[in-house]
Amino acid sequence: MTIRDATLSDSDDIYRLLSGFVTSYAPDRAVFDDVTFPRIIEAAAGGRAEFLVAEQDSSVVGYLLALRTPTLFAGGTILELLELTVDTPARGRGTGSALIRAAQARAREAKDVEVTVPTRRAADFYRGLGFHETAVHLKWSTTCWSTTPES
Ligand SMILES: CC(C)(COP(=O)(O)OP(=O)(O)OC[C@H]1O[C@@H](n2cnc3c(N)ncnc32)[C@H](O)[C@@H]1OP(=O)(O)O)[C@@H](O)C(=O)NCCC(=O)NCCS
């Protein structure tokens, strides 16, 4: 298995993996092709993201996306893992771990202070790779107006 940077030619494979991965949102192929995918490729080329794929026998079987963010509190950049998925039939063979270890190596090279990950499905997977629990991750959706305080 090879871990390498994602390229524009991986779009079909990554879209297929993304479609099986997301639970809270519905992926839109036009938005993916025209906006999000090229923007992430560009961010990775500029060092603002790590966008990696796992390739097995010339097929992409997993991908990882992490964004590099400048911070004041940590005195440097942090790398936040946002997306990680491995094709269902390829799971349990070390692919996910290989993607995380590659991202950890990139974080060391880039002198990021820490690697963080919000997760509700795979905390034990990350604990096995040296992560520890540090905070509760909350979100507020811009489409969720019912939760705004009444004026
Ligand atoms: C989580 C995921 C990326 C792991 O990929 P993988 O290639 O199967 O992982 P590995 O083979 O490297 O597994 C390493 C270890 O973690 C364990 N593990 C795998 N997925 C796990 C999960 N969801 N929860 C807890 N432990 C998990 C494995 O059993 C294995 O344990 P072992 O070393 O004791 O055998 C994969 O299961 C996946 O794509 N899941 C759906 C998407 C998802 O949940 N992504 C994470 C969102 S934050």
PDB file of C-alpha atoms and ligand atoms in Angstrom:
ATOM      1  CA  MET A   1       0.000   0.000   0.000  1.00  0.00           C
ATOM      2  CA  THR A   2       1.200   3.500  -0.850  1.00  0.00           C
ATOM      3  CA  ILE A   3       0.296   6.748   0.888  1.00  0.00           C
ATOM      4  CA  ARG A   4       0.660   9.773  -1.384  1.00  0.00           C
ATOM      5  CA  ASP A   5      -0.680  13.281  -1.914  1.00  0.00           C
ATOM      6  CA  ALA A   6      -4.100  13.452  -3.583  1.00  0.00           C
ATOM      7  CA  THR A   7      -4.143  14.868  -7.111  1.00  0.00           C
ATOM      8  CA  LEU A   8      -6.886  16.266  -9.347  1.00  0.00           C
ATOM      9  CA  SER A   9      -7.077  12.894 -11.128  1.00  0.00           C
ATOM     10  CA  ASP A  10      -8.245  11.237  -7.859  1.00  0.00           C
ATOM     11  CA  SER A  11     -11.539  13.138  -7.927  1.00  0.00           C
ATOM     12  CA  ASP A  12     -13.791  10.199  -8.895  1.00  0.00           C
ATOM     13  CA  ASP A  13     -12.306   7.883  -6.261  1.00  0.00           C
ATOM     14  CA  ILE A  14     -12.404  10.516  -3.540  1.00  0.00           C
ATOM     15  CA  TYR A  15     -15.983  11.494  -4.395  1.00  0.00           C
ATOM     16  CA  ARG A  16     -17.012   7.825  -4.167  1.00  0.00           C
ATOM     17  CA  LEU A  17     -15.328   7.472  -0.766  1.00  0.00           C
ATOM     18  CA  LEU A  18     -16.798  10.791   0.417  1.00  0.00           C
ATOM     19  CA  SER A  19     -20.310   9.662  -0.539  1.00  0.00           C
ATOM     20  CA  GLY A  20     -19.939   6.605   1.678  1.00  0.00           C
ATOM     21  CA  PHE A  21     -18.425   8.605   4.525  1.00  0.00           C
ATOM     22  CA  VAL A  22     -20.663  11.615   5.166  1.00  0.00           C
ATOM     23  CA  THR A  23     -23.651  11.222   7.450  1.00  0.00           C
ATOM     24  CA  SER A  24     -24.676  14.802   8.279  1.00  0.00           C
ATOM     25  CA  TYR A  25     -24.486  16.306   4.771  1.00  0.00           C
ATOM     26  CA  ALA A  26     -25.375  15.206   1.226  1.00  0.00           C
ATOM     27  CA  PRO A  27     -22.421  15.612  -1.148  1.00  0.00           C
ATOM     28  CA  ASP A  28     -23.127  17.549  -4.360  1.00  0.00           C
ATOM     29  CA  ARG A  29     -20.955  16.482  -7.312  1.00  0.00           C
ATOM     30  CA  ALA A  30     -21.054  19.876  -9.040  1.00  0.00           C
ATOM     31  CA  VAL A  31     -19.977  21.724  -5.877  1.00  0.00           C
ATOM     32  CA  PHE A  32     -17.283  19.088  -5.265  1.00  0.00           C
ATOM     33  CA  ASP A  33     -15.900  19.371  -8.820  1.00  0.00           C
ATOM     34  CA  ASP A  34     -16.147  23.127  -9.223  1.00  0.00           C
ATOM     35  CA  VAL A  35     -15.406  24.415  -5.736  1.00  0.00           C
ATOM     36  CA  THR A  36     -14.413  22.194  -2.829  1.00  0.00           C
ATOM     37  CA  PHE A  37     -12.115  19.594  -4.408  1.00  0.00           C
ATOM     38  CA  PRO A  38      -9.892  22.009  -6.407  1.00  0.00           C
ATOM     39  CA  ARG A  39      -9.808  24.386  -3.442  1.00  0.00           C
ATOM     40  CA  ILE A  40      -8.537  21.642  -1.132  1.00  0.00           C
ATOM     41  CA  ILE A  41      -5.948  20.495  -3.693  1.00  0.00           C
ATOM     42  CA  GLU A  42      -4.750  24.118  -3.885  1.00  0.00           C
ATOM     43  CA  ALA A  43      -4.644  24.430  -0.079  1.00  0.00           C
ATOM     44  CA  ALA A  44      -2.549  21.267   0.150  1.00  0.00           C
ATOM     45  CA  ALA A  45      -0.164  22.538  -2.543  1.00  0.00           C
ATOM     46  CA  GLY A  46       0.236  25.713  -0.488  1.00  0.00           C
ATOM     47  CA  GLY A  47       0.948  23.815   2.757  1.00  0.00           C
ATOM     48  CA  ARG A  48      -2.385  24.815   4.331  1.00  0.00           C
ATOM     49  CA  ALA A  49      -3.769  21.268   4.261  1.00  0.00           C
ATOM     50  CA  GLU A  50      -2.709  17.640   4.137  1.00  0.00           C
ATOM     51  CA  PHE A  51      -4.760  15.738   1.563  1.00  0.00           C
ATOM     52  CA  LEU A  52      -3.562  12.141   1.344  1.00  0.00           C
ATOM     53  CA  VAL A  53      -4.779   8.996  -0.363  1.00  0.00           C
ATOM     54  CA  ALA A  54      -4.021   5.337   0.265  1.00  0.00           C
ATOM     55  CA  GLU A  55      -3.487   3.380  -2.943  1.00  0.00           C
ATOM     56  CA  GLN A  56      -3.605  -0.393  -3.171  1.00  0.00           C
ATOM     57  CA  ASP A  57      -3.042  -2.220  -6.492  1.00  0.00           C
ATOM     58  CA  SER A  58      -3.580   1.063  -8.411  1.00  0.00           C
ATOM     59  CA  SER A  59      -6.906   1.756  -6.635  1.00  0.00           C
ATOM     60  CA  VAL A  60      -7.540   4.508  -4.137  1.00  0.00           C
ATOM     61  CA  VAL A  61      -8.953   2.764  -1.035  1.00  0.00           C
ATOM     62  CA  GLY A  62      -8.907   5.632   1.476  1.00  0.00           C
ATOM     63  CA  TYR A  63      -8.292   9.322   1.963  1.00  0.00           C
ATOM     64  CA  LEU A  64      -7.466  11.774   4.734  1.00  0.00           C
ATOM     65  CA  LEU A  65      -8.028  15.519   4.846  1.00  0.00           C
ATOM     66  CA  ALA A  66      -6.536  17.756   7.526  1.00  0.00           C
ATOM     67  CA  LEU A  67      -6.344  21.546   7.651  1.00  0.00           C
ATOM     68  CA  ARG A  68      -3.376  23.458   9.026  1.00  0.00           C
ATOM     69  CA  THR A  69      -4.480  26.431  11.114  1.00  0.00           C
ATOM     70  CA  PRO A  70      -2.366  29.232  12.596  1.00  0.00           C
ATOM     71  CA  THR A  71      -3.159  29.744  16.284  1.00  0.00           C
ATOM     72  CA  LEU A  72      -2.260  32.158  19.052  1.00  0.00           C
ATOM     73  CA  PHE A  73      -2.985  29.777  21.931  1.00  0.00           C
ATOM     74  CA  ALA A  74      -0.581  27.058  20.770  1.00  0.00           C
ATOM     75  CA  GLY A  75       2.099  29.457  19.620  1.00  0.00           C
ATOM     76  CA  GLY A  76       2.098  27.981  16.112  1.00  0.00           C
ATOM     77  CA  THR A  77       0.060  25.953  13.646  1.00  0.00           C
ATOM     78  CA  ILE A  78      -2.125  22.989  14.526  1.00  0.00           C
ATOM     79  CA  LEU A  79      -3.272  20.291  12.124  1.00  0.00           C
ATOM     80  CA  GLU A  80      -6.953  19.399  12.414  1.00  0.00           C
ATOM     81  CA  LEU A  81      -8.067  16.105  10.911  1.00  0.00           C
ATOM     82  CA  LEU A  82     -11.491  16.564   9.366  1.00  0.00           C
ATOM     83  CA  GLU A  83     -12.067  13.625   7.066  1.00  0.00           C
ATOM     84  CA  LEU A  84     -10.777  10.065   7.121  1.00  0.00           C
ATOM     85  CA  THR A  85     -12.331   7.083   5.440  1.00  0.00           C
ATOM     86  CA  VAL A  86     -11.316   3.694   4.131  1.00  0.00           C
ATOM     87  CA  ASP A  87     -13.354   1.638   1.649  1.00  0.00           C
ATOM     88  CA  THR A  88     -15.455  -0.876   3.600  1.00  0.00           C
ATOM     89  CA  PRO A  89     -13.844  -4.011   2.069  1.00  0.00           C
ATOM     90  CA  ALA A  90     -10.356  -2.604   2.736  1.00  0.00           C
ATOM     91  CA  ARG A  91     -10.914  -1.883   6.444  1.00  0.00           C
ATOM     92  CA  GLY A  92      -9.079  -3.680   9.219  1.00  0.00           C
ATOM     93  CA  ARG A  93      -5.814  -4.020   7.274  1.00  0.00           C
ATOM     94  CA  GLY A  94      -3.915  -1.032   8.620  1.00  0.00           C
ATOM     95  CA  THR A  95      -4.878   1.499   5.919  1.00  0.00           C
ATOM     96  CA  GLY A  96      -6.496   4.018   8.263  1.00  0.00           C
ATOM     97  CA  SER A  97      -3.525   3.767  10.632  1.00  0.00           C
ATOM     98  CA  ALA A  98      -1.094   4.306   7.748  1.00  0.00           C
ATOM     99  CA  LEU A  99      -2.949   7.469   6.694  1.00  0.00           C
ATOM    100  CA  ILE A 100      -2.871   8.826  10.261  1.00  0.00           C
ATOM    101  CA  ARG A 101       0.825   8.023  10.711  1.00  0.00           C
ATOM    102  CA  ALA A 102       1.583   9.809   7.438  1.00  0.00           C
ATOM    103  CA  ALA A 103      -0.345  12.878   8.640  1.00  0.00           C
ATOM    104  CA  GLN A 104       1.505  12.734  11.975  1.00  0.00           C
ATOM    105  CA  ALA A 105       4.823  12.646  10.084  1.00  0.00           C
ATOM    106  CA  ARG A 106       3.749  15.631   7.968  1.00  0.00           C
ATOM    107  CA  ALA A 107       2.789  17.494  11.164  1.00  0.00           C
ATOM    108  CA  ARG A 108       6.251  16.884  12.604  1.00  0.00           C
ATOM    109  CA  GLU A 109       7.919  18.055   9.374  1.00  0.00           C
ATOM    110  CA  ALA A 110       5.762  21.208   9.305  1.00  0.00           C
ATOM    111  CA  LYS A 111       6.451  21.809  13.032  1.00  0.00           C
ATOM    112  CA  ASP A 112       2.742  21.848  13.853  1.00  0.00           C
ATOM    113  CA  VAL A 113       2.258  21.998  17.614  1.00  0.00           C
ATOM    114  CA  GLU A 114      -0.458  19.321  17.704  1.00  0.00           C
ATOM    115  CA  VAL A 115      -2.811  17.189  15.628  1.00  0.00           C
ATOM    116  CA  THR A 116      -6.473  17.265  16.664  1.00  0.00           C
ATOM    117  CA  VAL A 117      -9.526  15.328  15.518  1.00  0.00           C
ATOM    118  CA  PRO A 118     -13.232  15.693  16.287  1.00  0.00           C
ATOM    119  CA  THR A 119     -14.812  12.239  16.190  1.00  0.00           C
ATOM    120  CA  ARG A 120     -17.902  10.466  17.384  1.00  0.00           C
ATOM    121  CA  ARG A 121     -17.388   7.180  15.534  1.00  0.00           C
ATOM    122  CA  ALA A 122     -13.789   6.212  15.995  1.00  0.00           C
ATOM    123  CA  ALA A 123     -12.341   7.524  19.283  1.00  0.00           C
ATOM    124  CA  ASP A 124     -10.748   4.166  20.163  1.00  0.00           C
ATOM    125  CA  PHE A 125      -9.102   4.010  16.727  1.00  0.00           C
ATOM    126  CA  TYR A 126      -7.406   7.371  17.423  1.00  0.00           C
ATOM    127  CA  ARG A 127      -6.518   6.435  21.013  1.00  0.00           C
ATOM    128  CA  GLY A 128      -4.638   3.451  19.574  1.00  0.00           C
ATOM    129  CA  LEU A 129      -2.555   5.907  17.543  1.00  0.00           C
ATOM    130  CA  GLY A 130      -1.519   8.069  20.505  1.00  0.00           C
ATOM    131  CA  PHE A 131      -4.375  10.583  20.632  1.00  0.00           C
ATOM    132  CA  HIS A 132      -5.974  11.434  23.970  1.00  0.00           C
ATOM    133  CA  GLU A 133      -9.235  13.126  24.870  1.00  0.00           C
ATOM    134  CA  THR A 134      -8.917  16.846  25.519  1.00  0.00           C
ATOM    135  CA  ALA A 135     -12.162  18.719  24.750  1.00  0.00           C
ATOM    136  CA  VAL A 136     -15.803  18.382  23.801  1.00  0.00           C
ATOM    137  CA  HIS A 137     -16.410  19.422  20.201  1.00  0.00           C
ATOM    138  CA  LEU A 138     -19.627  21.438  19.712  1.00  0.00           C
ATOM    139  CA  LYS A 139     -21.054  22.821  16.485  1.00  0.00           C
ATOM    140  CA  TRP A 140     -23.648  25.373  15.455  1.00  0.00           C
ATOM    141  CA  SER A 141     -25.045  24.965  11.976  1.00  0.00           C
ATOM    142  CA  THR A 142     -25.872  28.096   9.973  1.00  0.00           C
ATOM    143  CA  THR A 143     -29.099  26.386   8.839  1.00  0.00           C
ATOM    144  CA  CYS A 144     -30.190  25.664  12.419  1.00  0.00           C
ATOM    145  CA  TRP A 145     -31.949  28.936  13.211  1.00  0.00           C
ATOM    146  CA  SER A 146     -34.191  27.403  15.859  1.00  0.00           C
ATOM    147  CA  THR A 147     -31.261  27.366  18.309  1.00  0.00           C
ATOM    148  CA  THR A 148     -30.552  31.121  18.196  1.00  0.00           C
ATOM    149  CA  PRO A 149     -31.548  33.054  21.299  1.00  0.00           C
ATOM    150  CA  GLU A 150     -34.804  34.973  20.963  1.00  0.00           C
ATOM    151  CA  SER A 151     -34.339  38.720  20.585  1.00  0.00           C
TER     152      SER A 151
HETATM  153  C1  LIG B   1     -11.998   4.502  11.098  1.00  0.00           C
HETATM  154  C2  LIG B   1     -11.389   3.905   9.818  1.00  0.00           C
HETATM  155  C3  LIG B   1     -10.780   5.017   8.980  1.00  0.00           C
HETATM  156  C4  LIG B   1     -10.269   2.927  10.234  1.00  0.00           C
HETATM  157  O1  LIG B   1      -9.643   2.448   9.061  1.00  0.00           O
HETATM  158  P1  LIG B   1      -9.030   0.970   9.010  1.00  0.00           P
HETATM  159  O2  LIG B   1      -8.189   0.862   7.801  1.00  0.00           O
HETATM  160  O3  LIG B   1     -10.114  -0.028   9.169  1.00  0.00           O
HETATM  161  O4  LIG B   1      -8.153   0.993  10.345  1.00  0.00           O
HETATM  162  P2  LIG B   1      -6.946   0.032  10.761  1.00  0.00           P
HETATM  163  O5  LIG B   1      -7.032  -1.257   9.992  1.00  0.00           O
HETATM  164  O6  LIG B   1      -5.675   0.792  10.650  1.00  0.00           O
HETATM  165  O7  LIG B   1      -7.319  -0.226  12.298  1.00  0.00           O
HETATM  166  C5  LIG B   1      -6.429   0.002  13.356  1.00  0.00           C
HETATM  167  C6  LIG B   1      -7.082  -0.415  14.655  1.00  0.00           C
HETATM  168  O8  LIG B   1      -8.204   0.432  14.954  1.00  0.00           O
HETATM  169  C7  LIG B   1      -9.385  -0.354  15.144  1.00  0.00           C
HETATM  170  N1  LIG B   1     -10.525   0.368  14.575  1.00  0.00           N
HETATM  171  C8  LIG B   1     -10.790   0.550  13.267  1.00  0.00           C
HETATM  172  N2  LIG B   1     -11.902   1.301  13.124  1.00  0.00           N
HETATM  173  C9  LIG B   1     -12.335   1.595  14.370  1.00  0.00           C
HETATM  174  C10 LIG B   1     -13.436   2.352  14.878  1.00  0.00           C
HETATM  175  N3  LIG B   1     -14.328   2.935  14.077  1.00  0.00           N
HETATM  176  N4  LIG B   1     -13.563   2.449  16.221  1.00  0.00           N
HETATM  177  C11 LIG B   1     -12.681   1.861  17.049  1.00  0.00           C
HETATM  178  N5  LIG B   1     -11.603   1.121  16.620  1.00  0.00           N
HETATM  179  C12 LIG B   1     -11.440   1.000  15.295  1.00  0.00           C
HETATM  180  C13 LIG B   1      -9.090  -1.640  14.387  1.00  0.00           C
HETATM  181  O9  LIG B   1      -9.870  -2.697  14.885  1.00  0.00           O
HETATM  182  C14 LIG B   1      -7.615  -1.838  14.634  1.00  0.00           C
HETATM  183  O10 LIG B   1      -7.418  -2.374  15.921  1.00  0.00           O
HETATM  184  P3  LIG B   1      -6.233  -3.427  16.204  1.00  0.00           P
HETATM  185  O11 LIG B   1      -4.947  -2.688  15.907  1.00  0.00           O
HETATM  186  O12 LIG B   1      -6.415  -3.774  17.628  1.00  0.00           O
HETATM  187  O13 LIG B   1      -6.465  -4.554  15.245  1.00  0.00           O
HETATM  188  C15 LIG B   1     -12.425   3.085   8.996  1.00  0.00           C
HETATM  189  O14 LIG B   1     -13.006   2.130   9.829  1.00  0.00           O
HETATM  190  C16 LIG B   1     -13.511   3.942   8.372  1.00  0.00           C
HETATM  191  O15 LIG B   1     -13.372   4.426   7.258  1.00  0.00           O
HETATM  192  N6  LIG B   1     -14.649   4.127   9.101  1.00  0.00           N
HETATM  193  C17 LIG B   1     -15.778   4.915   8.617  1.00  0.00           C
HETATM  194  C18 LIG B   1     -15.462   6.399   8.593  1.00  0.00           C
HETATM  195  C19 LIG B   1     -15.001   6.907   9.957  1.00  0.00           C
HETATM  196  O16 LIG B   1     -15.531   6.565  10.997  1.00  0.00           O
HETATM  197  N7  LIG B   1     -13.960   7.772   9.904  1.00  0.00           N
HETATM  198  C20 LIG B   1     -13.441   8.452  11.066  1.00  0.00           C
HETATM  199  C21 LIG B   1     -14.196   9.738  11.234  1.00  0.00           C
HETATM  200  S1  LIG B   1     -13.435  10.817  12.386  1.00  0.00           S
END
